[in-house]
PDB file of C-alpha atoms in Angstrom:
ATOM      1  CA  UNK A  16     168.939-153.441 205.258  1.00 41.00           C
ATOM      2  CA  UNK A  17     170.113-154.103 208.876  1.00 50.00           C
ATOM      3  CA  UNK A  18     166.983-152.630 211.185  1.00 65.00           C
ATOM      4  CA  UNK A  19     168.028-150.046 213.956  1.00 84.00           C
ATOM      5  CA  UNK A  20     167.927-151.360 217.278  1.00 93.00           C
ATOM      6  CA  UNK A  21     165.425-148.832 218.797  1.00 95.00           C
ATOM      7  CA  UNK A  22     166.028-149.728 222.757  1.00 96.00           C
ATOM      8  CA  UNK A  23     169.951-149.732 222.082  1.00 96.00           C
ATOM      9  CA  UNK A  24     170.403-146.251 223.934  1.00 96.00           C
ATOM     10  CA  UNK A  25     167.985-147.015 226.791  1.00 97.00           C
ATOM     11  CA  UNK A  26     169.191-150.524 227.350  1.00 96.00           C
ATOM     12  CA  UNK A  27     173.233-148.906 227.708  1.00 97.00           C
ATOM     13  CA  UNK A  28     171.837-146.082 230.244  1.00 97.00           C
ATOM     14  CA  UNK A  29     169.884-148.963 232.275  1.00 96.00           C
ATOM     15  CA  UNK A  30     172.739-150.898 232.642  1.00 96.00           C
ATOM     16  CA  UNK A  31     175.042-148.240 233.966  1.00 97.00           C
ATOM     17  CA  UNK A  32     171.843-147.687 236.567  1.00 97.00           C
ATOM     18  CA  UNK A  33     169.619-144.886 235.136  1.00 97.00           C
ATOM     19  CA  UNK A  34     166.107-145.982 236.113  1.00 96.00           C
ATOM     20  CA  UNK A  35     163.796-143.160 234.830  1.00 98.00           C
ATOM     21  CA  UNK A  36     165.236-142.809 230.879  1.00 98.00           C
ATOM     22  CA  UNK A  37     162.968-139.776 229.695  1.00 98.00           C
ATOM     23  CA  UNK A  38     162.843-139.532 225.770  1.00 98.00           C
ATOM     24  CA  UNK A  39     162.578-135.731 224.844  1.00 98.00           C
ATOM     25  CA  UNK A  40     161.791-134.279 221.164  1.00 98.00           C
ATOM     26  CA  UNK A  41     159.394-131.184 219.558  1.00 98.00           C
ATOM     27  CA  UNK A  42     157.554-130.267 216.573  1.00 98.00           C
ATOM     28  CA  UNK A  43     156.211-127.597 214.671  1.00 97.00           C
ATOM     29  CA  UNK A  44     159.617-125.879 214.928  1.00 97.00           C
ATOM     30  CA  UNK A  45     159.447-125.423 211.207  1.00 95.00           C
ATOM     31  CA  UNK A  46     155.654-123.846 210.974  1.00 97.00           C
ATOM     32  CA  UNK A  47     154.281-120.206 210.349  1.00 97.00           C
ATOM     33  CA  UNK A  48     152.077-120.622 213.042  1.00 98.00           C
ATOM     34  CA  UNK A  49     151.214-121.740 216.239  1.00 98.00           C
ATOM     35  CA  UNK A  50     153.014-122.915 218.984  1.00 98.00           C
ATOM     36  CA  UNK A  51     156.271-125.394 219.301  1.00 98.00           C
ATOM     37  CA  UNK A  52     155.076-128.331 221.251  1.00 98.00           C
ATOM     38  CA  UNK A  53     157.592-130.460 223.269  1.00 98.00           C
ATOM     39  CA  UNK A  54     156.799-133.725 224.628  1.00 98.00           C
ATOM     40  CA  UNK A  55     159.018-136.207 227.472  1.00 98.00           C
ATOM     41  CA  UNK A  56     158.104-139.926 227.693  1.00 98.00           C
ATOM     42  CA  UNK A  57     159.297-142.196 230.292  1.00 98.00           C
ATOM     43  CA  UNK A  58     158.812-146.249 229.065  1.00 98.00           C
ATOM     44  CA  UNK A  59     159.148-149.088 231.144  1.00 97.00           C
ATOM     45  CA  UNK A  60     162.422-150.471 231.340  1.00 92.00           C
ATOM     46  CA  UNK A  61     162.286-153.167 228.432  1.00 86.00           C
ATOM     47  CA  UNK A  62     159.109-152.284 227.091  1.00 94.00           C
ATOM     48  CA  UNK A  63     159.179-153.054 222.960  1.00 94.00           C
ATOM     49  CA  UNK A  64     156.831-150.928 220.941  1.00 95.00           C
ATOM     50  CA  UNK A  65     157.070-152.467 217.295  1.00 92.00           C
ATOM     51  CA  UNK A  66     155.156-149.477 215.708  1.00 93.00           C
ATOM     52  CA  UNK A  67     156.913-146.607 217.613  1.00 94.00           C
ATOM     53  CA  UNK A  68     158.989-145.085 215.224  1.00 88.00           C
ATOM     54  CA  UNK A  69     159.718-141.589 213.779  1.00 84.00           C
ATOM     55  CA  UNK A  70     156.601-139.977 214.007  1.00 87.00           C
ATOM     56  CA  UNK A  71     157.346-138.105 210.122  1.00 87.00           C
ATOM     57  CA  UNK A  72     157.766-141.925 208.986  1.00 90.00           C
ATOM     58  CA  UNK A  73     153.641-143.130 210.331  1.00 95.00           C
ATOM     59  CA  UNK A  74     150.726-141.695 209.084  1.00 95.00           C
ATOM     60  CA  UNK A  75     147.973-139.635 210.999  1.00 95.00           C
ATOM     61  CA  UNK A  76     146.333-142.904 211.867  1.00 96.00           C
ATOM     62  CA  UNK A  77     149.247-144.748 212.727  1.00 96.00           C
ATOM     63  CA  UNK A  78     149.965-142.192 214.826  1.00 97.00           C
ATOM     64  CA  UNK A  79     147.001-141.746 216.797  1.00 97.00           C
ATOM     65  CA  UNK A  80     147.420-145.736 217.373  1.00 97.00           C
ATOM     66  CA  UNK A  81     150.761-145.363 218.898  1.00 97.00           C
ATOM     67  CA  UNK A  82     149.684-142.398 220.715  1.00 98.00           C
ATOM     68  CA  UNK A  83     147.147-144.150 222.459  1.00 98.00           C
ATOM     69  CA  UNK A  84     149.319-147.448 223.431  1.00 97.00           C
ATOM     70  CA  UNK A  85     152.275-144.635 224.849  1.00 98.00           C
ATOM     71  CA  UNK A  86     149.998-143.136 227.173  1.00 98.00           C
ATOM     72  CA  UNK A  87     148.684-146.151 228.576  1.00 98.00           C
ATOM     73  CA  UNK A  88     152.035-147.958 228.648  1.00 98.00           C
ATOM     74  CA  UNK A  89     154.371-145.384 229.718  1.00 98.00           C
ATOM     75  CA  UNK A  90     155.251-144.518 233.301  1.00 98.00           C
ATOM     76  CA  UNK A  91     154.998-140.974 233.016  1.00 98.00           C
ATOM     77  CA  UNK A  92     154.508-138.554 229.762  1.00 98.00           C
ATOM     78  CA  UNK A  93     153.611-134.409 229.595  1.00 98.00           C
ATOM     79  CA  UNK A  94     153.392-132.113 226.917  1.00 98.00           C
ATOM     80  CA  UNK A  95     154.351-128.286 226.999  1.00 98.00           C
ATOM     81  CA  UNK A  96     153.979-125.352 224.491  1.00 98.00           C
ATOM     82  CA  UNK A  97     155.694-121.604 223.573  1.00 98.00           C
ATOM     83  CA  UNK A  98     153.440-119.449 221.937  1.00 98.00           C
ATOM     84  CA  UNK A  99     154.329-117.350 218.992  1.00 98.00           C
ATOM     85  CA  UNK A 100     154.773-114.178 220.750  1.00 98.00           C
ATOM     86  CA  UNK A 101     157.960-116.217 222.732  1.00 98.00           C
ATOM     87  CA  UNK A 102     158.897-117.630 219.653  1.00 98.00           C
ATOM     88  CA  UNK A 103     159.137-114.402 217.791  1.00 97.00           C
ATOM     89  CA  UNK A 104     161.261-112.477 220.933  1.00 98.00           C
ATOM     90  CA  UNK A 105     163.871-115.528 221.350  1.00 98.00           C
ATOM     91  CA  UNK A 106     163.896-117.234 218.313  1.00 97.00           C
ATOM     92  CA  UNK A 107     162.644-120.592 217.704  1.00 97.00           C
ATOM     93  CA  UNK A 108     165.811-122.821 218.432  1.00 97.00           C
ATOM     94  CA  UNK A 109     165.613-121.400 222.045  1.00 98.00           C
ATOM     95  CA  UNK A 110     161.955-121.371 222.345  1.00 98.00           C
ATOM     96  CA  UNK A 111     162.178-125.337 221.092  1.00 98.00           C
ATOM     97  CA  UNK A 112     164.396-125.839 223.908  1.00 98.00           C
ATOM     98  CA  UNK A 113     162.249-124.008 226.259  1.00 98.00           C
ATOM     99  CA  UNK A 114     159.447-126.435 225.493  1.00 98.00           C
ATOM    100  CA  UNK A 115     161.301-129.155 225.984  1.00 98.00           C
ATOM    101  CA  UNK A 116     162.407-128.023 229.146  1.00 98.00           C
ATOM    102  CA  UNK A 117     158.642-127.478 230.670  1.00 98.00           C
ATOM    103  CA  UNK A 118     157.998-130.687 229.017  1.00 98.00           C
ATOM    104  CA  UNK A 119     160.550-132.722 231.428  1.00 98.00           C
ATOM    105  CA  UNK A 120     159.998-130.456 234.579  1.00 98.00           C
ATOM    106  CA  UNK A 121     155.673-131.754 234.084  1.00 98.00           C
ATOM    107  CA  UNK A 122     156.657-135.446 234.157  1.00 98.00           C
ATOM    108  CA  UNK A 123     155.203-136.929 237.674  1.00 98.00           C
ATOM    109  CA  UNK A 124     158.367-139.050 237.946  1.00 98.00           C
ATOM    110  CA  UNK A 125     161.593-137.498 238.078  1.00 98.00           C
ATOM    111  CA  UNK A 126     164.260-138.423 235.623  1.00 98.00           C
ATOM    112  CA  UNK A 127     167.366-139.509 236.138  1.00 98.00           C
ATOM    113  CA  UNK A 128     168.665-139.528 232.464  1.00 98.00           C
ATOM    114  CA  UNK A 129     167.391-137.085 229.512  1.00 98.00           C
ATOM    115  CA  UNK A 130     167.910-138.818 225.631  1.00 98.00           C
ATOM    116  CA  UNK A 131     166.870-135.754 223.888  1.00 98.00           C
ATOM    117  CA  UNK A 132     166.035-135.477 219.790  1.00 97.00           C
ATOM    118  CA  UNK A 133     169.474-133.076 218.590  1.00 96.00           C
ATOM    119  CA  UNK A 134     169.393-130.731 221.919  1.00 97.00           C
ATOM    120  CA  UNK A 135     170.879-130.015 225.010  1.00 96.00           C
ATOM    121  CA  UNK A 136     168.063-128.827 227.873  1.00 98.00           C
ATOM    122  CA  UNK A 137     169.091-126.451 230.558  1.00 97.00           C
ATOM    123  CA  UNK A 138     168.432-128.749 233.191  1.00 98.00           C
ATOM    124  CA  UNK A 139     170.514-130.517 235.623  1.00 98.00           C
ATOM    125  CA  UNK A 140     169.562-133.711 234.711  1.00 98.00           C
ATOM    126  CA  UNK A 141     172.186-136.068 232.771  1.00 98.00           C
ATOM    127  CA  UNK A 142     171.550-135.686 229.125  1.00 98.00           C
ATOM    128  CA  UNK A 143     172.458-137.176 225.501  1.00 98.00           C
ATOM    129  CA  UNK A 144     172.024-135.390 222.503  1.00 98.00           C
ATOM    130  CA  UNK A 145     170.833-138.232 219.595  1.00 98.00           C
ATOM    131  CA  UNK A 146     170.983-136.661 215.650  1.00 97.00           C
ATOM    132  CA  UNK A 147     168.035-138.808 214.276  1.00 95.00           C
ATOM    133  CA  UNK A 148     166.992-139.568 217.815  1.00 96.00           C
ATOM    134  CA  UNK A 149     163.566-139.555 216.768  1.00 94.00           C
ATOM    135  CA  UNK A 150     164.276-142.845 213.962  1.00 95.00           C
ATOM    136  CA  UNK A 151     167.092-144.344 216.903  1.00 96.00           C
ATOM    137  CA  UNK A 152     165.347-144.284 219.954  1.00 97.00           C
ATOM    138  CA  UNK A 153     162.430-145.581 220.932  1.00 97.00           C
ATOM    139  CA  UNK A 154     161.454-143.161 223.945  1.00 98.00           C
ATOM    140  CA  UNK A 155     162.774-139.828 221.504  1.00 97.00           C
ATOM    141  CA  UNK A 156     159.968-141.382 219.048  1.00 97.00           C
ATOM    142  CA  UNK A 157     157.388-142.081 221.800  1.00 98.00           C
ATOM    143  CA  UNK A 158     158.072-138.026 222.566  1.00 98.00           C
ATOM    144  CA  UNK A 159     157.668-136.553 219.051  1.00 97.00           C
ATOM    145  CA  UNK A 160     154.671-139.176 218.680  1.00 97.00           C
ATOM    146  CA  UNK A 161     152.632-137.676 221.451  1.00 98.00           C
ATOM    147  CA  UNK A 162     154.093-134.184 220.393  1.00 98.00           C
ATOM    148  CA  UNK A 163     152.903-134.438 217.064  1.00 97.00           C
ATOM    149  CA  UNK A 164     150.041-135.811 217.542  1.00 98.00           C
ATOM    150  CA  UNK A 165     148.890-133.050 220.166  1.00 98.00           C
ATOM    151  CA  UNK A 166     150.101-130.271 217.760  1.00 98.00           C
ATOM    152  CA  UNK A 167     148.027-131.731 215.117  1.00 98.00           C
ATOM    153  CA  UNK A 168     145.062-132.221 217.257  1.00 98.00           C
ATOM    154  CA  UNK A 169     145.607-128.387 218.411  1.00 98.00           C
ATOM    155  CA  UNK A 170     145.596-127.527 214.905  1.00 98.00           C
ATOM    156  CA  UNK A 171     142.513-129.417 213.664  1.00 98.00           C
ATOM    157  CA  UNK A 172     140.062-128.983 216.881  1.00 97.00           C
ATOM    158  CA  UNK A 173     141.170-125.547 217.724  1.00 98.00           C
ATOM    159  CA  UNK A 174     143.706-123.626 215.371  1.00 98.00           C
ATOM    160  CA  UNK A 175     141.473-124.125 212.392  1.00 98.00           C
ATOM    161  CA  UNK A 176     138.133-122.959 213.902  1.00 98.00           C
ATOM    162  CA  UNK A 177     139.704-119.810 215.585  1.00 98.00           C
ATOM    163  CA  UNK A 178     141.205-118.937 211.797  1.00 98.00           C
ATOM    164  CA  UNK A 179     139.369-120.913 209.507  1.00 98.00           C
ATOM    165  CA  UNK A 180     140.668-118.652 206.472  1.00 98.00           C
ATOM    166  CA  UNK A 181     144.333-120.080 206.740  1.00 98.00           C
ATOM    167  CA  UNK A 182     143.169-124.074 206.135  1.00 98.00           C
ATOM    168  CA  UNK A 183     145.263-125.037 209.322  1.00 98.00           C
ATOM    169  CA  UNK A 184     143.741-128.100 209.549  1.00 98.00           C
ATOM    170  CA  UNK A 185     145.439-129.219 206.555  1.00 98.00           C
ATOM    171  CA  UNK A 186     148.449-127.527 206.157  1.00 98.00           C
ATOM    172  CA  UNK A 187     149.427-128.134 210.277  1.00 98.00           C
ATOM    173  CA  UNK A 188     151.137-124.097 209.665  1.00 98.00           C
ATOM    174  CA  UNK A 189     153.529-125.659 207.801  1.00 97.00           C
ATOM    175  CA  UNK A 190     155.057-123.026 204.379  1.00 94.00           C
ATOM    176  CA  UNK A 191     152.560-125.192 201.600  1.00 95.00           C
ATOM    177  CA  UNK A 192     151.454-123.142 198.566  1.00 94.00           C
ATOM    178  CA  UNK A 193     148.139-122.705 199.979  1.00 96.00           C
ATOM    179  CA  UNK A 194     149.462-121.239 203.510  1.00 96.00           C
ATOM    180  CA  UNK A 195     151.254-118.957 201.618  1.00 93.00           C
ATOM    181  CA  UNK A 196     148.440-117.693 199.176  1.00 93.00           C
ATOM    182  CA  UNK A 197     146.086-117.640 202.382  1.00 96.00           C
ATOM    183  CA  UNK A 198     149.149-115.365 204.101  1.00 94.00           C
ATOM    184  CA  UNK A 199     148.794-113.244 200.623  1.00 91.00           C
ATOM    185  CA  UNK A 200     145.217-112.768 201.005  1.00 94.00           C
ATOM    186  CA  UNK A 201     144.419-112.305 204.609  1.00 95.00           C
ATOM    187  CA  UNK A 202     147.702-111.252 206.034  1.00 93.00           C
ATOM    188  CA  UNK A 203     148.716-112.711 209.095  1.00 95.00           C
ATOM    189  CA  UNK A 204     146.954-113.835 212.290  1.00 97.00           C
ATOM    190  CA  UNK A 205     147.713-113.310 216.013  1.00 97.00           C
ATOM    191  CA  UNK A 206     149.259-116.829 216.088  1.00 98.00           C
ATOM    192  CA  UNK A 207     151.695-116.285 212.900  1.00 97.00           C
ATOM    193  CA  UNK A 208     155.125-116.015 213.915  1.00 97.00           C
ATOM    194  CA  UNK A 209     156.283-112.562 212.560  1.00 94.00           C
ATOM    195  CA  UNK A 210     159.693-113.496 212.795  1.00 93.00           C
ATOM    196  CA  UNK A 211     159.561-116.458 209.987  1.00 92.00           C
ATOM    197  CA  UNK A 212     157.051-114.664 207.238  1.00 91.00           C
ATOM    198  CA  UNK A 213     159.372-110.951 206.652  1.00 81.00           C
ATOM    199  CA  UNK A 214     161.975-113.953 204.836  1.00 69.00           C
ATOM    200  CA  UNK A 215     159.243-116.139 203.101  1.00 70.00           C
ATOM    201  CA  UNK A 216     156.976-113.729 201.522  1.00 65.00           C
ATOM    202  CA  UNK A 217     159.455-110.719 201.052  1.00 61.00           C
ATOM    203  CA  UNK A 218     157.964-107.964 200.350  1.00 48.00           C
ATOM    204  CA  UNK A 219     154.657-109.225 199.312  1.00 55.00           C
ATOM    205  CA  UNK A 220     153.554-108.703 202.447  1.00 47.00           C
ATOM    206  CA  UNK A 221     152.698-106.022 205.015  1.00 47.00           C
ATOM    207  CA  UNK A 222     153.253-107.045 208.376  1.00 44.00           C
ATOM    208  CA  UNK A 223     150.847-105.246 211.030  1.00 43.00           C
TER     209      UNK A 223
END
């Protein structure tokens, strides 16, 4: 099986000049709860990361590895969140993109070229959209690396302890069997998104 060429994108953009290639990608778009986190990551211009890879493909711990050699490789990287509330009055596509957005205009260094993960930013900033970006480009992994892992550590240090009846810290607010019986049971928190549960859970449950 031929192996993607992970650098393919960034090497094209440096060679028609673009010095500051900012990889761009969320998660947690598809949760219950919590926030969407968005993450940009600017690499050095060559700079191979074997490991980096689609951040769904590594486990937690190879993840927390690659996390650690991003931040103290890259040349600039930021993180952003929307809250549920946001989420819940302009849907989550747009609040995804939103994220993203804040993400890129908290980098210290200024892009010149966006690759983004399956979006378009509304930014002036020249921008590619890359399906799959996440398992094709090395600075679109790098993002939904450090997004995930922040997400997860939000989940695990804070989420969990503010609501510890809804077993965050395992589920990540994700639609598993036990979220949903938790949902049954408890109803929903201040940090569910009332705009995804009226679909999941019917009419099983009272929103308030």
């Amino acid at each position: 099986m031929e192996q993607t060429d992970m650098l393919a994108q960034e090497r094209e953009l440096a060679q028609r000049g673009y010095r500051a290639i900012a990889g761009v990608d969320e998660v947690g778009r598809g949760c219950l709860f919590g926030d969407v986190v968005a993450a940009a990551v600017i690499l050095p211009p060559d700079l191979h990361l074997p490991d980096v890879n689609d951040s769904k493909k590594l486990t937690a711990r190879q993840r927390e590895r690659c996390y650690d050699a991003i931040v103290e490789q890259a040349v600039a990287w930021s993180v952003a969140r929307v809250g549920p509330e946001e989420i819940d009055r302009i849907n989550i596509r747009q609040a995804s993109r939103l994220a993203m957005k804040l993400a890129v205009e908290a980098l210290s260094v200024k892009p010149d070229h966006l690759l983004v993960d399956a979006e378009t930013i509304d930014l002036d900033v020249p921008q590619l959209a890359v399906v799959h970006g996440d398992a094709r480009c090395q600075s679109i992994a790098a993002a939904s690396i450090i997004a995930k892992v922040t997400r997860d550590r939000l989940c695990t240090d804070e989420w969990d302890r503010m609501y510890p009846e809804y077993g965050i810290a395992i589920h990540k607010g994700y639609a598993t069997k036990l979220h949903r019986e938790r949902l049954l049971e408890f109803g929903p928190s201040p940090m569910h998104r009332r705009s995804f549960l009226g679909k999941l859970l019917d009419e099983q449950l009272t929103l308030f």
